[in-house]
Amino acid sequence: MTRTTYYTAATLDGFLADEHDSLDWLFKQHIDEAGPMAYGPFIAGIGALVMGATTYAWIRAHHVDRGEAWPYPMPTWVLTHRDPAPVEGADIRFARGDVRPVHAAMVAAAGGKDLWVVGGGDLAADFAEAGLLDELCVQLAPVTLGAGRPLLPRPFDLRLTEVARNGDFACVRYDVGGPYRGD
Ligand SMILES: NC(=O)c1ccc[n+]([C@@H]2O[C@H](COP(=O)([O-])OP(=O)(O)OC[C@H]3O[C@@H](n4cnc5c(N)ncnc54)[C@H](OP(=O)(O)O)[C@@H]3O)[C@@H](O)[C@H]2O)c1
């Protein structure tokens, strides 16, 4: 059964990036790539991924525009209302609107592997509201920013399934329930 996971790092106060889309707060942290919830074993199980337009622009600016290859060999959906340039040699598919057909296409393309919701937070919330997000896996960095791009800006009930320390990070994993109703 294909699982859909929102896997990301965040600040303790729940931001993916600062207001200027900087990840400087993240790259100064230490993580053990052989430790719990590390990226290597996670990405090995992923068959397709999805991200929003800002995240796509960030990866382009920090990898592709610096002469590096697009980092993901698996099909990548980018949700956007605009018409951004594709990346040569990368399997990137642009879509907009309802995430349900996107999810169905990702499952079909993933060859039985799992799906990664890269972010941002509104996109992950769209998947969760549609009942299409199984899991939230966050590496919490020991820093607060006070403002920035939110991790998950809508209310959901979660069930804690794993807690681990990896280097500077508190790594937490949750099953995603339905919308939080306060009762
Ligand atoms: N800490 C981490 O590990 C981590 C992980 C992921 C991302 N990030 C960073 O966090 C920031 C996230 O940026 P963000 O909060 O702006 O989120 P985002 O999801 O990257 O981008 C949001 C934009 O995507 C487009 N979009 C999203 N859903 C759409 C839909 N259903 N249909 C059409 N377009 C849609 C819209 O742009 P348009 O309408 O303009 O097209 C929207 O403004 C970025 O700086 C990224 O680099 C960090």
Coordinates of N, CA and C and ligand atoms in Angstrom, one line a residue:
M1 N 0.8 -1.2 0.0 CA 0.0 0.0 0.0 C 0.9 1.3 0.0
T2 N 0.7 2.1 -1.0 CA 1.4 3.4 -1.1 C 1.1 4.3 0.1
R3 N 2.2 4.8 0.8 CA 2.0 5.7 1.8 C 2.5 7.1 1.3
T4 N 1.8 8.1 1.8 CA 2.1 9.5 1.4 C 2.6 10.2 2.7
T5 N 3.9 10.7 2.6 CA 4.5 11.3 3.8 C 4.9 12.7 3.5
Y6 N 4.6 13.6 4.4 CA 5.2 15.0 4.4 C 6.4 14.9 5.3
Y7 N 7.6 14.9 4.7 CA 8.9 14.7 5.4 C 9.7 16.0 5.2
T8 N 10.0 16.6 6.3 CA 10.6 17.9 6.2 C 11.4 18.2 7.5
A9 N 12.3 19.2 7.4 CA 12.8 19.8 8.6 C 12.0 21.1 8.9
A10 N 12.0 21.5 10.2 CA 11.3 22.7 10.6 C 12.0 23.2 11.8
T11 N 11.7 24.5 12.1 CA 12.2 25.1 13.3 C 11.2 24.7 14.5
L12 N 11.7 24.8 15.7 CA 10.8 24.4 16.8 C 9.5 25.2 16.8
D13 N 9.5 26.4 16.3 CA 8.2 27.1 16.3 C 7.5 27.0 14.9
G14 N 7.8 25.9 14.2 CA 7.0 25.5 13.1 C 7.2 26.3 11.8
F15 N 8.4 26.6 11.4 CA 8.6 27.2 10.1 C 9.6 26.3 9.3
L16 N 9.2 26.3 7.9 CA 10.1 25.6 7.0 C 11.2 26.4 6.5
A17 N 11.0 27.7 6.5 CA 12.0 28.6 6.0 C 11.7 30.0 6.6
D18 N 12.6 30.9 6.5 CA 12.3 32.2 7.1 C 11.5 33.0 6.0
E19 N 11.2 34.3 6.3 CA 10.3 35.0 5.4 C 10.9 35.3 4.1
H20 N 12.2 35.1 4.0 CA 12.9 35.4 2.7 C 13.3 34.0 2.1
D21 N 12.7 32.9 2.5 CA 12.9 31.6 2.0 C 14.4 31.1 2.3
S22 N 15.0 31.7 3.3 CA 16.3 31.2 3.7 C 16.3 29.9 4.5
L23 N 17.2 29.0 4.3 CA 17.3 27.8 5.1 C 18.7 27.8 5.9
D24 N 19.2 29.0 6.1 CA 20.5 29.1 6.8 C 20.4 28.5 8.2
W25 N 19.2 28.7 8.8 CA 19.0 28.1 10.2 C 19.2 26.6 10.1
L26 N 18.9 26.0 9.0 CA 18.9 24.5 8.9 C 20.3 24.0 8.6
F27 N 21.0 24.6 7.7 CA 22.3 24.1 7.2 C 23.4 24.2 8.3
K28 N 23.2 24.9 9.3 CA 24.2 25.0 10.4 C 24.0 23.9 11.4
Q29 N 22.9 23.1 11.3 CA 22.7 22.0 12.2 C 23.4 20.7 11.8
H30 N 23.7 19.9 12.8 CA 24.3 18.6 12.6 C 23.3 17.5 12.5
I31 N 23.4 16.7 11.5 CA 22.5 15.4 11.4 C 23.4 14.3 11.1
D32 N 23.2 13.1 11.7 CA 23.9 11.9 11.3 C 23.1 11.2 10.2
E33 N 23.7 11.1 9.1 CA 23.0 10.5 7.9 C 22.8 9.0 8.1
A34 N 23.4 8.4 9.1 CA 23.1 7.0 9.5 C 22.2 6.9 10.7
G35 N 21.7 8.0 11.1 CA 20.9 8.0 12.3 C 19.4 7.9 12.0
P36 N 18.6 8.0 13.1 CA 17.1 7.8 12.9 C 16.5 8.8 12.0
M37 N 15.5 8.4 11.2 CA 14.7 9.2 10.3 C 15.6 10.0 9.3
A38 N 16.8 9.5 9.0 CA 17.7 10.2 8.1 C 17.1 10.2 6.6
Y39 N 17.7 11.0 5.8 CA 17.2 11.2 4.4 C 17.4 10.0 3.5
G40 N 18.6 9.4 3.6 CA 18.9 8.3 2.7 C 17.9 7.1 2.7
P41 N 17.6 6.5 3.8 CA 16.6 5.5 3.8 C 15.3 5.9 3.4
F42 N 14.9 7.2 3.8 CA 13.6 7.7 3.4 C 13.5 7.8 1.9
I43 N 14.4 8.5 1.2 CA 14.3 8.7 -0.2 C 14.4 7.4 -1.0
A44 N 15.1 6.4 -0.4 CA 15.2 5.1 -1.1 C 13.8 4.5 -1.3
G45 N 12.8 4.8 -0.5 CA 11.5 4.2 -0.6 C 10.5 5.1 -1.4
I46 N 11.0 6.2 -1.9 CA 10.1 7.2 -2.6 C 10.1 7.0 -4.1
G47 N 8.8 6.9 -4.7 CA 8.7 6.8 -6.1 C 8.2 8.0 -6.9
A48 N 7.7 9.0 -6.1 CA 7.3 10.2 -6.8 C 7.2 11.3 -5.7
L49 N 7.4 12.5 -6.1 CA 7.3 13.6 -5.1 C 6.5 14.8 -5.6
V50 N 6.1 15.7 -4.7 CA 5.3 16.8 -5.1 C 5.7 18.0 -4.2
M51 N 5.8 19.2 -4.9 CA 6.2 20.4 -4.2 C 5.4 21.6 -4.8
G52 N 5.4 22.7 -4.0 CA 4.8 23.9 -4.5 C 5.9 24.8 -5.2
A53 N 5.4 25.9 -5.8 CA 6.2 26.7 -6.7 C 7.4 27.4 -6.0
T54 N 7.2 27.8 -4.7 CA 8.3 28.4 -4.0 C 9.4 27.4 -3.8
T55 N 9.1 26.2 -3.4 CA 10.1 25.2 -3.1 C 10.8 24.9 -4.4
Y56 N 10.1 24.8 -5.5 CA 10.7 24.5 -6.8 C 11.7 25.6 -7.2
A57 N 11.2 26.9 -7.0 CA 12.1 28.0 -7.3 C 13.4 27.9 -6.4
W58 N 13.2 27.5 -5.2 CA 14.4 27.5 -4.3 C 15.4 26.4 -4.8
I59 N 14.9 25.2 -5.1 CA 15.8 24.2 -5.6 C 16.4 24.6 -6.9
R60 N 15.7 25.2 -7.8 CA 16.3 25.7 -9.0 C 17.4 26.7 -8.7
A61 N 17.2 27.6 -7.8 CA 18.1 28.7 -7.6 C 19.4 28.1 -6.9
H62 N 19.2 27.1 -6.0 CA 20.3 26.7 -5.1 C 21.0 25.4 -5.7
H63 N 20.4 24.8 -6.7 CA 21.1 23.6 -7.3 C 21.3 23.8 -8.8
V64 N 20.2 23.9 -9.5 CA 20.2 23.9 -11.0 C 21.0 25.1 -11.5
D65 N 20.6 26.3 -11.0 CA 21.2 27.5 -11.4 C 22.7 27.6 -11.0
R66 N 23.2 26.8 -10.1 CA 24.6 26.7 -9.8 C 25.3 25.6 -10.5
G67 N 24.7 25.0 -11.5 CA 25.3 24.0 -12.3 C 25.2 22.6 -11.8
E68 N 24.4 22.4 -10.8 CA 24.2 21.1 -10.3 C 23.0 20.4 -11.0
A69 N 22.9 19.1 -10.9 CA 21.8 18.4 -11.5 C 20.5 18.6 -10.6
W70 N 19.4 18.5 -11.2 CA 18.1 18.4 -10.5 C 18.3 17.2 -9.5
P71 N 18.0 17.4 -8.2 CA 18.4 16.3 -7.3 C 17.6 15.0 -7.2
Y72 N 16.4 15.0 -7.9 CA 15.5 13.9 -7.8 C 15.3 13.1 -9.1
P73 N 15.7 11.8 -9.1 CA 15.5 11.0 -10.4 C 14.1 10.6 -10.6
M74 N 13.3 10.6 -9.5 CA 11.9 10.1 -9.7 C 11.0 11.3 -10.2
P75 N 9.8 10.9 -10.7 CA 8.9 12.0 -11.2 C 8.5 12.9 -10.1
T76 N 8.5 14.2 -10.5 CA 8.2 15.3 -9.5 C 7.1 16.2 -10.0
W77 N 6.1 16.3 -9.2 CA 5.0 17.2 -9.6 C 5.2 18.6 -8.9
V78 N 5.1 19.6 -9.7 CA 5.2 21.0 -9.1 C 3.8 21.7 -9.3
L79 N 3.2 22.1 -8.2 CA 2.0 22.8 -8.2 C 2.2 24.3 -8.3
T80 N 1.6 24.8 -9.4 CA 1.8 26.3 -9.6 C 0.7 26.8 -10.5
H81 N 0.4 28.1 -10.3 CA -0.5 28.8 -11.3 C 0.3 29.4 -12.4
R82 N 1.6 29.4 -12.3 CA 2.4 30.1 -13.3 C 2.9 29.1 -14.3
D83 N 3.8 29.5 -15.1 CA 4.4 28.6 -16.2 C 5.9 28.6 -16.1
P84 N 6.4 28.0 -15.0 CA 7.9 28.1 -14.8 C 8.6 27.2 -15.8
A85 N 9.9 27.6 -16.0 CA 10.7 26.8 -16.9 C 11.0 25.4 -16.3
P86 N 10.9 24.4 -17.2 CA 11.3 23.1 -16.7 C 12.8 23.0 -16.6
V87 N 13.2 21.9 -16.0 CA 14.7 21.6 -15.9 C 15.1 20.5 -16.9
E88 N 16.0 20.8 -17.7 CA 16.4 19.8 -18.7 C 16.8 18.5 -18.1
G89 N 16.3 17.4 -18.6 CA 16.7 16.1 -18.1 C 16.0 15.6 -16.9
A90 N 15.2 16.5 -16.3 CA 14.4 16.1 -15.1 C 13.0 15.8 -15.5
D91 N 12.4 14.8 -14.7 CA 11.0 14.4 -15.0 C 10.1 15.3 -14.1
I92 N 9.8 16.5 -14.6 CA 9.0 17.4 -13.8 C 7.7 17.7 -14.5
R93 N 6.6 17.6 -13.7 CA 5.2 17.7 -14.3 C 4.5 18.8 -13.6
F94 N 4.1 19.8 -14.3 CA 3.4 20.9 -13.6 C 1.9 20.7 -13.6
A95 N 1.3 21.1 -12.4 CA -0.1 20.9 -12.3 C -0.7 22.1 -11.4
R96 N -2.0 22.2 -11.3 CA -2.6 23.2 -10.5 C -3.9 22.8 -10.0
G97 N -4.3 23.4 -8.9 CA -5.7 23.2 -8.4 C -5.7 21.9 -7.5
D98 N -6.8 21.2 -7.7 CA -7.1 20.0 -6.9 C -6.0 19.0 -6.8
V99 N -5.6 18.6 -5.5 CA -4.5 17.7 -5.4 C -4.9 16.3 -5.6
R100 N -6.2 16.0 -5.7 CA -6.6 14.6 -5.8 C -6.1 13.9 -7.1
P101 N -6.4 14.5 -8.2 CA -5.8 13.9 -9.5 C -4.3 13.9 -9.5
V102 N -3.7 14.8 -8.8 CA -2.2 14.8 -8.7 C -1.8 13.6 -7.9
H103 N -2.4 13.3 -6.8 CA -2.1 12.2 -6.0 C -2.3 10.9 -6.8
A104 N -3.4 10.8 -7.5 CA -3.7 9.6 -8.3 C -2.6 9.3 -9.3
A105 N -2.2 10.4 -10.0 CA -1.1 10.3 -11.0 C 0.2 9.9 -10.4
M106 N 0.5 10.4 -9.2 CA 1.7 10.1 -8.5 C 1.7 8.6 -8.1
V107 N 0.6 8.1 -7.6 CA 0.5 6.7 -7.2 C 0.8 5.8 -8.5
A108 N 0.2 6.2 -9.6 CA 0.4 5.4 -10.8 C 1.9 5.5 -11.3
A109 N 2.5 6.6 -11.0 CA 3.9 6.7 -11.5 C 5.0 6.1 -10.6
A110 N 4.5 5.9 -9.3 CA 5.5 5.6 -8.3 C 6.0 4.1 -8.3
G111 N 5.3 3.3 -9.1 CA 5.8 1.9 -9.2 C 5.7 1.1 -7.9
G112 N 4.7 1.4 -7.1 CA 4.5 0.7 -5.8 C 5.3 1.3 -4.7
K113 N 6.1 2.3 -5.0 CA 6.8 3.0 -3.9 C 6.0 4.1 -3.2
D114 N 6.5 4.7 -2.2 CA 5.8 5.7 -1.5 C 5.9 7.1 -2.1
L115 N 5.1 8.0 -1.6 CA 5.0 9.4 -2.1 C 5.5 10.4 -1.1
W116 N 6.3 11.4 -1.6 CA 6.8 12.4 -0.7 C 6.2 13.8 -1.0
V117 N 5.5 14.3 0.0 CA 5.1 15.7 -0.1 C 6.2 16.5 0.5
V118 N 6.9 17.3 -0.4 CA 8.1 18.0 0.0 C 7.7 19.3 0.8
G119 N 6.6 19.9 0.4 CA 6.2 21.1 1.0 C 5.9 22.1 -0.1
G120 N 5.4 23.3 0.2 CA 5.3 23.9 1.6 C 4.0 23.4 2.3
G121 N 3.8 24.2 3.4 CA 2.8 23.8 4.3 C 1.3 23.8 3.8
D122 N 1.0 24.8 3.0 CA -0.4 24.8 2.5 C -0.6 23.6 1.6
L123 N 0.4 23.2 0.8 CA 0.2 22.1 -0.1 C 0.0 20.8 0.7
A124 N 0.8 20.7 1.8 CA 0.7 19.5 2.7 C -0.7 19.5 3.3
A125 N -1.2 20.7 3.7 CA -2.5 20.8 4.2 C -3.6 20.4 3.2
D126 N -3.4 20.8 2.0 CA -4.3 20.4 0.9 C -4.4 18.8 0.8
F127 N -3.3 18.2 0.9 CA -3.3 16.7 0.9 C -4.0 16.1 2.1
A128 N -3.7 16.7 3.3 CA -4.3 16.2 4.5 C -5.8 16.4 4.5
E129 N -6.2 17.6 4.0 CA -7.7 17.8 4.0 C -8.4 16.9 3.0
A130 N -7.7 16.5 2.0 CA -8.3 15.6 1.0 C -8.2 14.1 1.5
G131 N -7.6 13.9 2.7 CA -7.5 12.6 3.3 C -6.4 11.8 2.6
L132 N -5.4 12.5 2.0 CA -4.4 11.8 1.2 C -3.0 11.9 1.8
L133 N -2.9 12.3 3.0 CA -1.6 12.4 3.7 C -1.7 11.4 4.9
D134 N -0.8 10.4 4.8 CA -0.8 9.4 5.8 C 0.1 9.8 7.0
E135 N 1.2 10.5 6.7 CA 2.2 10.6 7.7 C 2.9 11.9 7.7
L136 N 3.3 12.4 8.8 CA 4.1 13.7 8.9 C 5.3 13.3 9.7
C137 N 6.5 13.6 9.1 CA 7.8 13.2 9.7 C 8.6 14.5 9.7
V138 N 9.0 15.0 10.9 CA 9.6 16.3 11.0 C 10.9 16.2 11.8
Q139 N 12.0 16.8 11.3 CA 13.2 16.9 12.0 C 13.2 18.4 12.6
L140 N 13.0 18.5 13.9 CA 12.8 19.8 14.5 C 14.2 20.3 14.9
A141 N 14.6 21.5 14.3 CA 15.9 22.1 14.6 C 15.8 22.9 15.9
P142 N 16.9 23.0 16.6 CA 16.9 23.8 17.9 C 17.0 25.3 17.6
V143 N 16.0 25.8 17.0 CA 16.0 27.3 16.7 C 14.6 27.7 16.5
T144 N 14.3 29.0 16.9 CA 13.0 29.6 16.6 C 13.3 30.8 15.7
L145 N 12.3 31.1 14.8 CA 12.4 32.2 13.9 C 11.4 33.3 14.1
G146 N 10.3 32.9 14.8 CA 9.2 33.9 15.0 C 8.3 34.2 13.9
A147 N 8.8 33.9 12.7 CA 8.0 34.1 11.5 C 8.7 33.4 10.3
G148 N 7.9 33.1 9.3 CA 8.5 32.5 8.1 C 7.4 31.7 7.4
R149 N 7.9 30.7 6.7 CA 6.9 29.8 5.9 C 6.5 28.7 6.8
P150 N 5.1 28.6 7.0 CA 4.6 27.7 8.0 C 4.7 26.2 7.6
L151 N 4.9 25.4 8.7 CA 5.0 23.9 8.5 C 3.7 23.3 8.1
L152 N 2.6 23.7 8.8 CA 1.3 23.2 8.5 C 0.2 24.1 9.0
P153 N -0.2 25.1 8.2 CA -1.0 26.2 8.7 C -2.5 26.0 8.8
R154 N -2.9 24.7 8.9 CA -4.3 24.5 9.2 C -4.4 23.4 10.3
P155 N -5.6 23.3 10.9 CA -5.7 22.4 12.1 C -6.0 20.9 11.8
F156 N -5.1 20.0 12.3 CA -5.3 18.6 12.1 C -5.0 17.9 13.4
D157 N -5.7 16.7 13.5 CA -5.3 15.8 14.6 C -4.2 14.9 14.1
L158 N -3.2 14.7 15.0 CA -2.1 13.8 14.6 C -1.9 12.8 15.7
R159 N -1.3 11.6 15.4 CA -1.0 10.6 16.4 C 0.5 10.3 16.4
L160 N 1.1 10.6 17.5 CA 2.6 10.4 17.6 C 2.9 8.9 17.5
T161 N 3.8 8.6 16.6 CA 4.2 7.2 16.4 C 5.7 6.9 16.7
E162 N 6.5 8.0 16.6 CA 7.9 7.8 16.8 C 8.6 9.1 17.3
V163 N 9.5 9.0 18.2 CA 10.4 10.1 18.6 C 11.8 9.6 18.7
A164 N 12.7 10.4 18.1 CA 14.1 10.0 18.2 C 15.0 11.3 18.2
R165 N 16.2 11.2 18.7 CA 17.2 12.2 18.5 C 18.1 11.9 17.4
N166 N 18.4 12.8 16.5 CA 19.4 12.6 15.5 C 20.2 13.9 15.5
G167 N 21.5 13.9 16.0 CA 22.3 15.0 16.1 C 21.6 16.2 16.8
D168 N 21.5 17.3 16.2 CA 20.9 18.5 16.8 C 19.3 18.4 16.7
F169 N 18.8 17.4 16.0 CA 17.4 17.4 15.7 C 16.6 16.5 16.7
A170 N 15.4 17.0 17.0 CA 14.3 16.1 17.6 C 13.5 15.6 16.4
C171 N 13.5 14.3 16.2 CA 12.8 13.8 15.0 C 11.5 13.2 15.5
V172 N 10.4 13.6 14.9 CA 9.1 13.2 15.3 C 8.3 12.7 14.1
R173 N 7.6 11.6 14.4 CA 6.7 11.0 13.3 C 5.3 10.9 13.8
Y174 N 4.4 11.2 12.9 CA 2.9 11.2 13.3 C 2.1 10.5 12.2
D175 N 1.1 9.8 12.6 CA 0.0 9.5 11.6 C -0.9 10.7 11.5
V176 N -1.4 11.0 10.4 CA -2.3 12.1 10.2 C -3.7 11.7 10.3
G177 N -4.5 12.3 11.2 CA -5.9 12.0 11.3 C -6.7 13.0 10.5
G178 N -7.9 13.2 10.9 CA -8.7 14.2 10.2 C -8.5 15.6 10.7
P179 N -9.3 16.5 10.2 CA -9.2 17.9 10.8 C -9.4 18.0 12.3
Y180 N -8.6 18.8 12.9 CA -8.8 19.0 14.4 C -10.1 19.7 14.7
R181 N -10.9 19.1 15.5 CA -12.2 19.7 15.8 C -12.3 20.3 17.2
G182 N -11.3 20.0 18.0 CA -11.3 20.6 19.4 C -12.2 19.9 20.4
D183 N -12.6 18.6 20.1 CA -13.4 17.9 21.1 C -12.8 16.5 21.2
Ligands
LIG1 N1 12.8 23.0 5.9 C1 12.7 22.2 4.8 O1 13.2 21.0 4.8 C2 11.8 22.6 3.7 C3 11.0 21.7 3.0 C4 10.2 22.2 1.9 C5 10.3 23.5 1.6 N2 11.1 24.4 2.3 C6 11.1 25.8 2.0 O2 9.9 26.4 2.5 C7 9.4 27.4 1.7 C8 8.0 26.9 1.3 O3 7.4 28.0 0.5 P1 5.8 28.2 0.5 O4 5.3 28.2 1.9 O5 5.6 29.4 -0.4 O6 5.2 26.9 -0.2 P2 5.3 26.2 -1.6 O7 4.3 25.1 -1.6 O8 6.7 25.8 -1.9 O9 4.9 27.3 -2.6 C9 3.6 27.8 -2.5 C10 3.1 28.2 -3.9 O10 2.9 27.1 -4.8 C11 1.8 27.3 -5.6 N3 0.8 26.3 -5.3 C12 0.7 25.6 -4.2 N4 -0.4 24.8 -4.2 C13 -0.9 25.0 -5.4 C14 -2.1 24.4 -6.1 N5 -2.9 23.5 -5.5 N6 -2.3 24.8 -7.4 C15 -1.6 25.8 -8.0 N7 -0.5 26.3 -7.4 C16 -0.2 25.9 -6.1 C17 1.4 28.7 -5.4 O11 2.2 29.6 -6.2 P3 1.8 30.3 -7.6 O12 0.3 30.6 -7.5 O13 2.6 31.5 -7.6 O14 2.1 29.4 -8.7 C18 1.8 29.0 -4.0 O15 1.9 30.3 -3.6 C19 10.4 27.5 0.5 O16 11.3 28.5 0.7 C20 11.1 26.1 0.5 O17 12.4 26.2 -0.1 C21 11.8 24.0 3.3

